[in-house]
N, C-alpha and C. Protein backbone atom coordinates (compact mmCIF):
# COMPACT_ATOMS: atom_id res chain seq x y z
N MET A 1 3.39 25.91 8.90
CA MET A 1 3.69 26.17 10.21
C MET A 1 2.48 25.83 11.18
N LEU A 2 1.27 26.35 10.61
CA LEU A 2 0.09 25.92 11.47
C LEU A 2 -0.32 24.54 11.34
N VAL A 3 0.00 23.96 10.48
CA VAL A 3 -0.38 22.44 10.43
C VAL A 3 0.56 21.82 11.43
N GLY A 4 1.83 22.10 11.59
CA GLY A 4 2.64 21.66 12.55
C GLY A 4 2.08 21.99 13.95
N LEU A 5 1.66 23.10 14.22
CA LEU A 5 1.03 23.49 15.43
C LEU A 5 -0.19 22.62 15.78
N ILE A 6 -0.97 22.29 14.87
CA ILE A 6 -2.15 21.59 14.95
C ILE A 6 -1.91 20.05 15.46
N ILE A 7 -0.71 19.68 14.69
CA ILE A 7 -0.35 18.21 15.12
C ILE A 7 0.33 18.41 16.61
N ALA A 8 1.09 19.46 16.89
CA ALA A 8 1.83 19.72 18.01
C ALA A 8 0.62 19.65 19.26
N CYS A 9 -0.41 20.28 18.90
CA CYS A 9 -1.71 20.44 20.01
C CYS A 9 -2.21 19.24 20.13
N GLU A 10 -2.69 18.55 19.15
CA GLU A 10 -3.05 17.16 19.18
C GLU A 10 -2.38 16.19 19.95
N VAL A 11 -0.98 16.14 19.63
CA VAL A 11 0.10 15.29 20.61
C VAL A 11 0.03 16.04 22.26
N ALA A 12 -0.20 17.31 22.28
CA ALA A 12 0.05 17.78 23.50
C ALA A 12 -1.31 17.52 24.31
N PHE A 13 -2.31 17.31 23.73
CA PHE A 13 -3.63 16.94 24.11
C PHE A 13 -3.53 15.44 24.84
N TRP A 14 -3.02 14.62 24.06
CA TRP A 14 -2.88 13.32 24.56
C TRP A 14 -1.92 13.32 25.54
N VAL A 15 -0.53 14.06 25.46
CA VAL A 15 0.20 13.95 26.69
C VAL A 15 -0.15 14.47 27.97
N VAL A 16 -0.90 15.60 27.87
CA VAL A 16 -1.33 16.04 29.05
C VAL A 16 -2.45 15.28 29.68
N LEU A 17 -3.46 14.85 28.83
CA LEU A 17 -4.27 13.71 29.31
C LEU A 17 -3.75 12.63 29.88
N ALA A 18 -2.77 11.95 29.16
CA ALA A 18 -2.07 10.72 29.71
C ALA A 18 -1.35 11.12 31.24
N ALA A 19 -0.71 12.29 31.23
CA ALA A 19 -0.20 12.81 32.47
C ALA A 19 -0.93 13.05 33.50
N GLY A 20 -2.17 13.54 33.21
CA GLY A 20 -3.03 13.90 34.43
C GLY A 20 -3.67 12.40 34.85
N LEU A 21 -3.80 11.42 33.90
CA LEU A 21 -4.32 10.22 34.50
C LEU A 21 -3.39 9.39 34.94
N ILE A 22 -2.19 9.25 34.67
CA ILE A 22 -0.95 8.67 35.52
C ILE A 22 -0.84 9.37 36.86
N ALA A 23 -0.89 10.66 36.91
CA ALA A 23 -0.78 11.24 38.01
C ALA A 23 -1.81 10.70 39.05
N ARG A 24 -3.13 10.80 38.51
CA ARG A 24 -4.26 10.43 39.23
C ARG A 24 -4.17 9.07 39.81
N TYR A 25 -4.01 8.09 39.06
CA TYR A 25 -4.20 6.59 39.30
C TYR A 25 -3.02 6.02 39.76
N PRO A 26 -2.15 5.87 38.76
CA PRO A 26 -0.69 4.90 39.30
C PRO A 26 -0.03 5.61 40.36
N LEU A 27 0.08 6.94 40.14
CA LEU A 27 1.03 7.85 41.10
C LEU A 27 0.08 8.20 42.43
N ARG A 28 -1.10 8.06 42.19
CA ARG A 28 -1.93 8.43 43.45
C ARG A 28 -2.02 9.79 43.99
N ARG A 29 -1.78 10.68 42.90
CA ARG A 29 -1.83 12.03 43.34
C ARG A 29 -2.95 12.61 42.56
N PRO A 30 -4.21 12.50 43.18
CA PRO A 30 -5.49 13.18 42.36
C PRO A 30 -5.49 14.61 42.26
N ARG A 31 -4.99 15.41 43.09
CA ARG A 31 -4.75 16.74 42.90
C ARG A 31 -4.19 17.25 41.65
N VAL A 32 -2.95 16.63 41.61
CA VAL A 32 -2.04 16.79 40.55
C VAL A 32 -2.75 16.52 39.29
N GLY A 33 -3.15 15.12 39.26
CA GLY A 33 -4.03 14.69 38.18
C GLY A 33 -5.15 15.55 37.53
N ALA A 34 -5.82 15.97 38.76
CA ALA A 34 -7.06 16.99 38.37
C ALA A 34 -6.59 18.29 37.43
N ALA A 35 -5.36 18.86 38.19
CA ALA A 35 -4.95 19.97 37.66
C ALA A 35 -4.55 19.87 36.41
N LEU A 36 -3.84 18.79 35.93
CA LEU A 36 -3.37 18.43 34.51
C LEU A 36 -4.69 18.44 33.78
N LEU A 37 -5.66 17.79 34.26
CA LEU A 37 -6.86 17.32 33.32
C LEU A 37 -7.44 18.55 33.02
N LEU A 38 -7.47 19.50 34.24
CA LEU A 38 -8.14 20.80 33.83
C LEU A 38 -7.18 21.59 32.79
N ALA A 39 -6.05 21.35 32.63
CA ALA A 39 -5.18 22.18 31.65
C ALA A 39 -5.22 21.54 30.10
N VAL A 40 -6.05 20.45 30.14
CA VAL A 40 -6.24 19.98 28.80
C VAL A 40 -6.86 20.90 27.77
N PRO A 41 -7.74 21.88 28.02
CA PRO A 41 -8.42 22.72 27.29
C PRO A 41 -7.52 23.89 26.97
N LEU A 42 -6.26 24.34 27.77
CA LEU A 42 -5.49 25.20 27.32
C LEU A 42 -4.73 25.02 26.01
N VAL A 43 -4.59 23.60 25.91
CA VAL A 43 -4.15 23.44 24.58
C VAL A 43 -4.84 23.89 23.27
N ASP A 44 -6.08 23.86 23.42
CA ASP A 44 -7.03 24.40 22.51
C ASP A 44 -6.70 26.03 22.43
N VAL A 45 -6.63 26.68 23.57
CA VAL A 45 -6.64 27.93 23.68
C VAL A 45 -5.19 28.59 22.80
N VAL A 46 -4.28 27.71 22.95
CA VAL A 46 -2.82 27.87 22.38
C VAL A 46 -3.08 27.97 20.65
N LEU A 47 -3.86 26.92 20.31
CA LEU A 47 -4.02 26.81 19.00
C LEU A 47 -4.92 28.04 18.26
N LEU A 48 -6.01 28.44 19.29
CA LEU A 48 -6.88 29.52 18.75
C LEU A 48 -6.11 30.96 18.70
N VAL A 49 -5.23 31.02 19.64
CA VAL A 49 -4.69 32.22 19.75
C VAL A 49 -3.55 32.49 18.59
N ALA A 50 -2.96 31.23 18.36
CA ALA A 50 -1.79 31.21 17.17
C ALA A 50 -2.61 31.60 15.90
N THR A 51 -3.61 30.99 15.50
CA THR A 51 -4.37 30.85 14.55
C THR A 51 -4.95 32.55 14.27
N MET A 52 -5.45 33.03 15.25
CA MET A 52 -5.89 34.32 14.97
C MET A 52 -4.98 35.29 14.84
N ILE A 53 -3.75 35.25 15.59
CA ILE A 53 -2.60 36.08 15.40
C ILE A 53 -2.05 36.07 13.94
N ASP A 54 -1.99 34.68 13.39
CA ASP A 54 -1.63 34.48 11.95
C ASP A 54 -2.53 35.21 10.97
N LEU A 55 -3.65 35.10 11.30
CA LEU A 55 -4.63 35.87 10.37
C LEU A 55 -4.63 37.42 10.57
N ARG A 56 -4.64 37.92 11.72
CA ARG A 56 -4.75 39.13 12.03
C ARG A 56 -3.51 39.96 11.49
N SER A 57 -2.33 39.21 11.42
CA SER A 57 -1.16 39.71 11.02
C SER A 57 -0.95 39.92 9.37
N GLY A 58 -2.10 39.67 8.90
CA GLY A 58 -1.87 39.74 7.41
C GLY A 58 -1.99 38.46 6.71
N GLY A 59 -1.80 37.25 7.28
CA GLY A 59 -1.83 35.98 6.61
C GLY A 59 -3.15 35.69 5.86
N THR A 60 -2.99 35.04 4.82
CA THR A 60 -4.38 34.56 4.04
C THR A 60 -4.74 33.31 4.73
N ALA A 61 -5.90 33.10 4.86
CA ALA A 61 -6.50 31.93 5.11
C ALA A 61 -6.10 30.72 4.42
N THR A 62 -5.70 29.70 4.79
CA THR A 62 -5.49 28.56 4.31
C THR A 62 -6.12 27.15 4.59
N LEU A 63 -5.92 26.17 4.11
CA LEU A 63 -6.36 24.95 4.67
C LEU A 63 -6.29 24.40 6.01
N ALA A 64 -4.94 24.97 6.59
CA ALA A 64 -4.63 24.86 7.93
C ALA A 64 -5.59 25.67 8.91
N HIS A 65 -5.85 26.86 8.41
CA HIS A 65 -6.76 27.60 9.20
C HIS A 65 -7.98 27.00 9.42
N GLY A 66 -8.67 26.66 8.28
CA GLY A 66 -9.88 25.92 8.33
C GLY A 66 -9.80 24.48 9.28
N LEU A 67 -8.78 23.95 9.12
CA LEU A 67 -8.50 22.75 10.01
C LEU A 67 -8.30 22.98 11.22
N ALA A 68 -7.81 24.17 11.83
CA ALA A 68 -7.77 24.63 13.18
C ALA A 68 -9.04 24.74 13.64
N ALA A 69 -9.99 25.60 13.04
CA ALA A 69 -11.25 25.76 13.69
C ALA A 69 -12.08 24.38 13.70
N ALA A 70 -11.89 23.41 12.68
CA ALA A 70 -12.37 22.48 12.61
C ALA A 70 -12.15 21.51 13.95
N TYR A 71 -10.74 21.51 14.08
CA TYR A 71 -10.22 20.92 15.26
C TYR A 71 -10.55 21.35 16.58
N LEU A 72 -10.53 22.74 16.70
CA LEU A 72 -11.17 23.30 17.93
C LEU A 72 -12.62 22.91 18.19
N GLY A 73 -13.38 23.02 17.18
CA GLY A 73 -14.85 22.79 17.35
C GLY A 73 -15.10 21.29 17.99
N PHE A 74 -14.34 20.63 17.36
CA PHE A 74 -14.93 19.10 17.76
C PHE A 74 -14.08 18.81 18.86
N SER A 75 -13.08 19.54 19.27
CA SER A 75 -12.30 19.33 20.48
C SER A 75 -13.34 19.83 21.74
N VAL A 76 -13.95 20.96 21.60
CA VAL A 76 -14.82 21.56 22.36
C VAL A 76 -15.93 20.49 22.70
N ALA A 77 -16.49 20.00 21.57
CA ALA A 77 -17.82 19.02 21.43
C ALA A 77 -17.26 17.42 22.10
N PHE A 78 -16.04 17.07 21.64
CA PHE A 78 -16.01 15.69 22.10
C PHE A 78 -14.76 15.47 23.19
N GLY A 79 -14.19 16.76 23.54
CA GLY A 79 -13.18 16.60 24.51
C GLY A 79 -13.45 15.97 25.93
N HIS A 80 -14.54 16.33 26.33
CA HIS A 80 -14.99 15.83 27.71
C HIS A 80 -15.40 14.40 27.51
N SER A 81 -16.06 13.92 26.33
CA SER A 81 -16.07 12.57 26.23
C SER A 81 -14.76 11.61 26.07
N ILE A 82 -13.90 12.39 25.56
CA ILE A 82 -12.61 11.34 25.23
C ILE A 82 -11.90 11.41 26.63
N VAL A 83 -11.91 12.53 27.56
CA VAL A 83 -11.58 12.48 28.90
C VAL A 83 -12.19 11.50 29.73
N ARG A 84 -13.49 11.40 29.71
CA ARG A 84 -14.13 10.43 30.41
C ARG A 84 -13.97 8.76 29.89
N TRP A 85 -13.77 8.80 28.54
CA TRP A 85 -13.43 7.39 28.27
C TRP A 85 -11.97 6.99 28.58
N ALA A 86 -11.38 7.75 28.39
CA ALA A 86 -9.73 7.55 28.88
C ALA A 86 -9.73 7.26 30.53
N ASP A 87 -10.45 8.19 31.27
CA ASP A 87 -10.64 8.04 32.69
C ASP A 87 -11.05 6.72 33.17
N GLN A 88 -12.30 6.30 32.34
CA GLN A 88 -12.81 5.09 32.96
C GLN A 88 -11.76 3.94 32.79
N ARG A 89 -11.24 3.92 31.78
CA ARG A 89 -10.08 2.89 31.25
C ARG A 89 -9.02 2.92 32.38
N PHE A 90 -8.52 4.00 32.62
CA PHE A 90 -7.32 4.19 33.59
C PHE A 90 -7.95 3.65 35.19
N ALA A 91 -9.02 4.16 35.52
CA ALA A 91 -9.64 3.83 37.03
C ALA A 91 -10.03 2.24 36.80
N HIS A 92 -10.22 1.57 35.72
CA HIS A 92 -10.47 0.20 35.79
C HIS A 92 -9.07 -0.56 35.99
N ARG A 93 -7.98 -0.06 35.32
CA ARG A 93 -6.89 -0.64 35.09
C ARG A 93 -6.03 -0.39 36.47
N PHE A 94 -6.09 0.65 37.01
CA PHE A 94 -5.18 1.14 37.92
C PHE A 94 -5.67 1.33 39.13
N ALA A 95 -6.92 1.51 39.50
CA ALA A 95 -7.37 1.72 40.70
C ALA A 95 -8.66 0.76 41.03
N GLY A 96 -8.91 -0.35 40.35
CA GLY A 96 -9.92 -1.14 40.71
C GLY A 96 -11.32 -0.88 40.37
N GLY A 97 -11.47 0.20 39.61
CA GLY A 97 -12.73 0.71 39.07
C GLY A 97 -13.61 -0.23 38.30
N PRO A 98 -14.76 0.09 38.15
CA PRO A 98 -15.68 -0.82 37.36
C PRO A 98 -15.27 -0.99 35.95
N PRO A 99 -15.40 -1.99 35.18
CA PRO A 99 -15.14 -1.91 33.77
C PRO A 99 -15.55 -0.75 33.02
N PRO A 100 -14.84 -0.24 31.95
CA PRO A 100 -15.61 0.87 31.17
C PRO A 100 -16.86 0.40 30.50
N VAL A 101 -17.63 1.55 30.58
CA VAL A 101 -18.99 1.50 29.97
C VAL A 101 -18.89 1.63 28.43
N LYS A 102 -19.42 0.43 27.84
CA LYS A 102 -19.34 0.48 26.30
C LYS A 102 -20.56 0.83 25.84
N PRO A 103 -20.68 1.53 24.54
CA PRO A 103 -21.89 2.09 24.05
C PRO A 103 -22.75 0.67 23.50
N PRO A 104 -24.01 1.09 23.82
CA PRO A 104 -24.91 0.21 23.23
C PRO A 104 -24.75 -0.25 21.86
N ARG A 105 -24.98 -1.59 21.66
CA ARG A 105 -24.77 -2.18 20.30
C ARG A 105 -26.17 -2.50 19.40
N TYR A 106 -27.17 -2.52 20.34
CA TYR A 106 -28.55 -2.81 19.54
C TYR A 106 -29.64 -2.00 19.80
N GLY A 107 -30.76 -2.17 19.23
CA GLY A 107 -31.84 -1.67 19.47
C GLY A 107 -32.09 0.00 19.61
N TRP A 108 -33.17 0.50 20.46
CA TRP A 108 -33.27 1.87 20.57
C TRP A 108 -32.33 2.54 21.40
N ALA A 109 -31.63 1.71 22.29
CA ALA A 109 -30.37 2.30 22.91
C ALA A 109 -29.39 2.68 21.96
N ARG A 110 -29.06 1.92 21.00
CA ARG A 110 -28.11 2.21 19.92
C ARG A 110 -28.47 3.44 19.15
N THR A 111 -29.64 3.58 18.98
CA THR A 111 -30.17 4.71 18.23
C THR A 111 -30.07 5.99 18.85
N ARG A 112 -30.44 5.87 20.31
CA ARG A 112 -30.05 7.15 20.88
C ARG A 112 -28.79 7.64 21.26
N HIS A 113 -27.96 6.53 21.45
CA HIS A 113 -26.58 6.69 21.60
C HIS A 113 -25.94 7.46 20.30
N GLU A 114 -26.49 6.97 18.86
CA GLU A 114 -26.16 7.63 17.65
C GLU A 114 -26.76 9.15 17.60
N TRP A 115 -27.90 9.44 18.01
CA TRP A 115 -28.39 10.74 18.04
C TRP A 115 -27.46 11.68 19.12
N ARG A 116 -27.36 10.94 20.16
CA ARG A 116 -26.35 11.87 21.38
C ARG A 116 -24.90 12.27 20.37
N GLU A 117 -24.44 11.22 19.81
CA GLU A 117 -23.04 11.45 19.30
C GLU A 117 -23.13 12.58 18.09
N TRP A 118 -24.34 12.53 17.53
CA TRP A 118 -24.49 13.36 16.24
C TRP A 118 -24.88 14.75 16.95
N GLY A 119 -25.50 14.75 18.06
CA GLY A 119 -25.65 16.08 18.67
C GLY A 119 -24.39 16.84 19.12
N LYS A 120 -23.40 15.78 19.78
CA LYS A 120 -22.14 16.44 19.98
C LYS A 120 -21.46 16.86 18.69
N ALA A 121 -21.59 16.21 17.52
CA ALA A 121 -20.89 16.65 16.36
C ALA A 121 -21.59 17.91 15.80
N LEU A 122 -22.91 17.83 16.01
CA LEU A 122 -23.43 19.23 15.68
C LEU A 122 -22.88 20.46 16.52
N LEU A 123 -22.78 20.25 17.85
CA LEU A 123 -22.10 21.23 18.56
C LEU A 123 -20.67 21.40 17.92
N GLY A 124 -20.07 20.39 17.72
CA GLY A 124 -18.68 20.71 17.10
C GLY A 124 -18.67 21.73 15.86
N TRP A 125 -19.58 21.29 14.83
CA TRP A 125 -19.81 21.99 13.67
C TRP A 125 -20.09 23.45 14.08
N ALA A 126 -21.24 23.69 14.95
CA ALA A 126 -21.45 25.01 15.44
C ALA A 126 -20.23 25.69 15.82
N VAL A 127 -19.35 25.19 16.64
CA VAL A 127 -18.46 26.11 17.36
C VAL A 127 -17.49 26.25 16.07
N ALA A 128 -17.08 25.18 15.29
CA ALA A 128 -16.28 25.57 14.10
C ALA A 128 -16.69 26.52 13.25
N CYS A 129 -17.93 26.44 13.03
CA CYS A 129 -18.32 27.46 11.87
C CYS A 129 -18.28 28.93 12.69
N ALA A 130 -18.75 29.01 13.84
CA ALA A 130 -18.49 30.36 14.66
C ALA A 130 -17.13 30.69 14.67
N LEU A 131 -16.11 29.92 14.57
CA LEU A 131 -14.71 30.14 14.85
C LEU A 131 -14.38 30.85 13.26
N LEU A 132 -14.79 29.96 12.17
CA LEU A 132 -14.56 30.37 10.86
C LEU A 132 -15.41 31.75 10.58
N VAL A 133 -16.57 31.97 10.99
CA VAL A 133 -16.97 33.37 10.69
C VAL A 133 -16.40 34.39 11.49
N GLY A 134 -15.84 34.08 12.70
CA GLY A 134 -15.11 35.00 13.50
C GLY A 134 -13.82 35.38 12.77
N GLY A 135 -13.18 34.46 12.22
CA GLY A 135 -12.08 34.72 11.37
C GLY A 135 -12.22 35.59 10.26
N ILE A 136 -13.54 35.24 9.44
CA ILE A 136 -13.65 35.88 8.16
C ILE A 136 -13.98 37.42 8.72
N VAL A 137 -14.83 37.65 9.79
CA VAL A 137 -15.21 39.07 10.19
C VAL A 137 -13.88 39.86 10.78
N LEU A 138 -13.18 39.03 11.37
CA LEU A 138 -11.67 39.68 11.86
C LEU A 138 -10.79 39.99 11.02
N VAL A 139 -10.64 39.23 9.72
CA VAL A 139 -9.89 39.54 8.73
C VAL A 139 -10.48 40.79 7.96
N GLY A 140 -11.71 40.70 7.53
CA GLY A 140 -12.36 41.74 6.84
C GLY A 140 -12.17 41.95 5.49
N ASP A 141 -11.46 40.71 4.89
CA ASP A 141 -10.96 40.81 3.38
C ASP A 141 -11.46 39.49 2.94
N PRO A 142 -12.51 39.56 1.97
CA PRO A 142 -13.13 38.22 1.34
C PRO A 142 -12.01 37.68 0.74
N GLY A 143 -10.86 38.39 -0.01
CA GLY A 143 -9.99 37.71 -0.90
C GLY A 143 -9.02 36.85 0.03
N ARG A 144 -8.99 37.17 1.05
CA ARG A 144 -7.89 36.47 2.07
C ARG A 144 -8.76 35.45 2.99
N THR A 145 -10.18 35.35 2.84
CA THR A 145 -10.69 34.38 3.88
C THR A 145 -11.62 33.52 2.96
N ARG A 146 -11.29 33.31 1.59
CA ARG A 146 -12.17 32.30 0.91
C ARG A 146 -12.17 30.88 1.50
N GLU A 147 -10.78 30.53 1.84
CA GLU A 147 -10.66 29.06 2.36
C GLU A 147 -11.60 28.86 3.64
N LEU A 148 -11.87 29.79 4.44
CA LEU A 148 -12.64 29.69 5.67
C LEU A 148 -14.12 29.72 5.19
N GLU A 149 -14.50 30.28 4.24
CA GLU A 149 -15.80 30.05 3.63
C GLU A 149 -15.98 28.44 3.30
N ALA A 150 -14.89 28.19 2.45
CA ALA A 150 -15.00 26.69 1.89
C ALA A 150 -15.15 25.60 2.93
N TRP A 151 -14.34 25.91 4.24
CA TRP A 151 -14.55 25.22 5.12
C TRP A 151 -15.92 25.11 6.00
N ILE A 152 -16.44 26.01 5.78
CA ILE A 152 -17.96 25.96 6.43
C ILE A 152 -18.74 25.06 5.48
N GLY A 153 -18.57 25.10 4.21
CA GLY A 153 -19.28 23.92 3.29
C GLY A 153 -18.78 22.85 3.52
N ARG A 154 -17.57 22.43 3.78
CA ARG A 154 -17.15 21.01 4.01
C ARG A 154 -17.50 20.37 5.24
N LEU A 155 -17.46 21.36 6.28
CA LEU A 155 -18.07 20.92 7.53
C LEU A 155 -19.64 20.54 7.55
N SER A 156 -20.33 21.40 6.90
CA SER A 156 -21.81 21.24 6.81
C SER A 156 -21.90 19.89 6.12
N LEU A 157 -21.26 19.43 4.89
CA LEU A 157 -21.44 18.39 4.28
C LEU A 157 -21.10 17.16 5.13
N VAL A 158 -19.99 17.37 5.95
CA VAL A 158 -19.75 16.08 7.00
C VAL A 158 -20.94 16.07 7.98
N ILE A 159 -21.47 16.92 8.44
CA ILE A 159 -22.47 16.93 9.45
C ILE A 159 -23.63 16.41 8.98
N VAL A 160 -24.16 16.67 7.50
CA VAL A 160 -25.18 15.97 7.00
C VAL A 160 -25.04 14.67 6.73
N VAL A 161 -24.01 14.26 6.38
CA VAL A 161 -23.57 12.89 6.03
C VAL A 161 -23.68 12.05 7.17
N TRP A 162 -23.18 12.51 8.37
CA TRP A 162 -23.01 11.79 9.70
C TRP A 162 -24.68 11.82 9.97
N LEU A 163 -25.68 12.59 9.86
CA LEU A 163 -26.91 12.55 10.19
C LEU A 163 -27.47 11.51 9.32
N VAL A 164 -27.29 11.39 8.10
CA VAL A 164 -28.04 10.46 7.24
C VAL A 164 -27.53 8.68 7.56
N PHE A 165 -26.22 8.87 7.72
CA PHE A 165 -25.61 7.35 7.83
C PHE A 165 -25.68 6.91 9.18
N TRP A 166 -25.77 7.73 10.03
CA TRP A 166 -25.61 7.07 11.42
C TRP A 166 -27.11 7.26 12.19
N PRO A 167 -27.51 8.53 12.75
CA PRO A 167 -28.64 8.67 13.65
C PRO A 167 -30.12 8.29 12.63
N LEU A 168 -30.03 8.87 11.68
CA LEU A 168 -31.34 8.62 10.60
C LEU A 168 -31.37 7.12 10.36
N TYR A 169 -30.32 6.65 9.80
CA TYR A 169 -30.09 5.12 9.38
C TYR A 169 -30.54 4.42 10.60
N TYR A 170 -30.14 4.61 11.90
CA TYR A 170 -30.47 3.58 13.09
C TYR A 170 -31.74 3.78 13.36
N THR A 171 -32.26 5.14 13.20
CA THR A 171 -33.67 5.21 13.49
C THR A 171 -34.82 4.48 12.72
N ILE A 172 -34.09 4.37 11.42
CA ILE A 172 -35.11 3.91 10.46
C ILE A 172 -34.95 2.15 10.39
N PHE A 173 -33.63 1.98 10.66
CA PHE A 173 -33.20 0.51 10.57
C PHE A 173 -32.53 0.12 11.78
N PRO A 174 -33.28 0.14 13.09
CA PRO A 174 -32.48 -0.02 14.25
C PRO A 174 -31.66 -1.36 14.12
N LYS A 175 -30.74 -1.49 14.65
CA LYS A 175 -29.67 -2.74 14.72
C LYS A 175 -30.32 -3.66 15.75
N ARG A 176 -30.55 -4.77 15.31
CA ARG A 176 -31.27 -5.80 16.09
C ARG A 176 -30.23 -6.63 16.71
N GLU A 177 -30.29 -7.52 17.83
CA GLU A 177 -29.52 -8.48 18.57
C GLU A 177 -29.63 -9.75 17.63
N PRO A 178 -28.49 -10.26 17.21
CA PRO A 178 -28.44 -11.65 16.41
C PRO A 178 -29.14 -12.68 17.28
N ARG A 179 -29.89 -13.39 16.45
CA ARG A 179 -30.65 -14.69 17.19
C ARG A 179 -29.63 -15.71 17.23
N HIS A 180 -29.49 -16.39 18.18
CA HIS A 180 -28.70 -17.71 18.36
C HIS A 180 -29.45 -18.85 18.11
């Protein structure tokens, strides 16, 4: 059931985001659009509360509980960037705004971009791990929270791989503009 809720929250995120942007630009209702965009994080709150209720009521942590923490952590870290990304595209398409800003492709600008993105990922990792530890403490039964502990290891591996293959790689081997 929790996996279904995670999927529903992901869908709700995009639906509320789209509704906010449609209200803001094509419908020219900026206050309604702003209210809907402010409601986007409420989707995460629903998932957090449902996950904690499930664990608190005697449930044993499953893959879905860890996935919920990972989703919430990365939603906190990348949610604002995703909203800004979508907003730029809607503003350009429906309100005559400037073309969307694209990430740099070459040189040190690209390297700095990779470090910033990894920094967001590190924030997402920290939030997710804090939620996992919080779940472990909340349940207070190591037998029921082994999966949450396993998720800390999985997320740690992901953040190290991301570090090595993106920011460190681009720091050592900055991507250069092709010569014509």
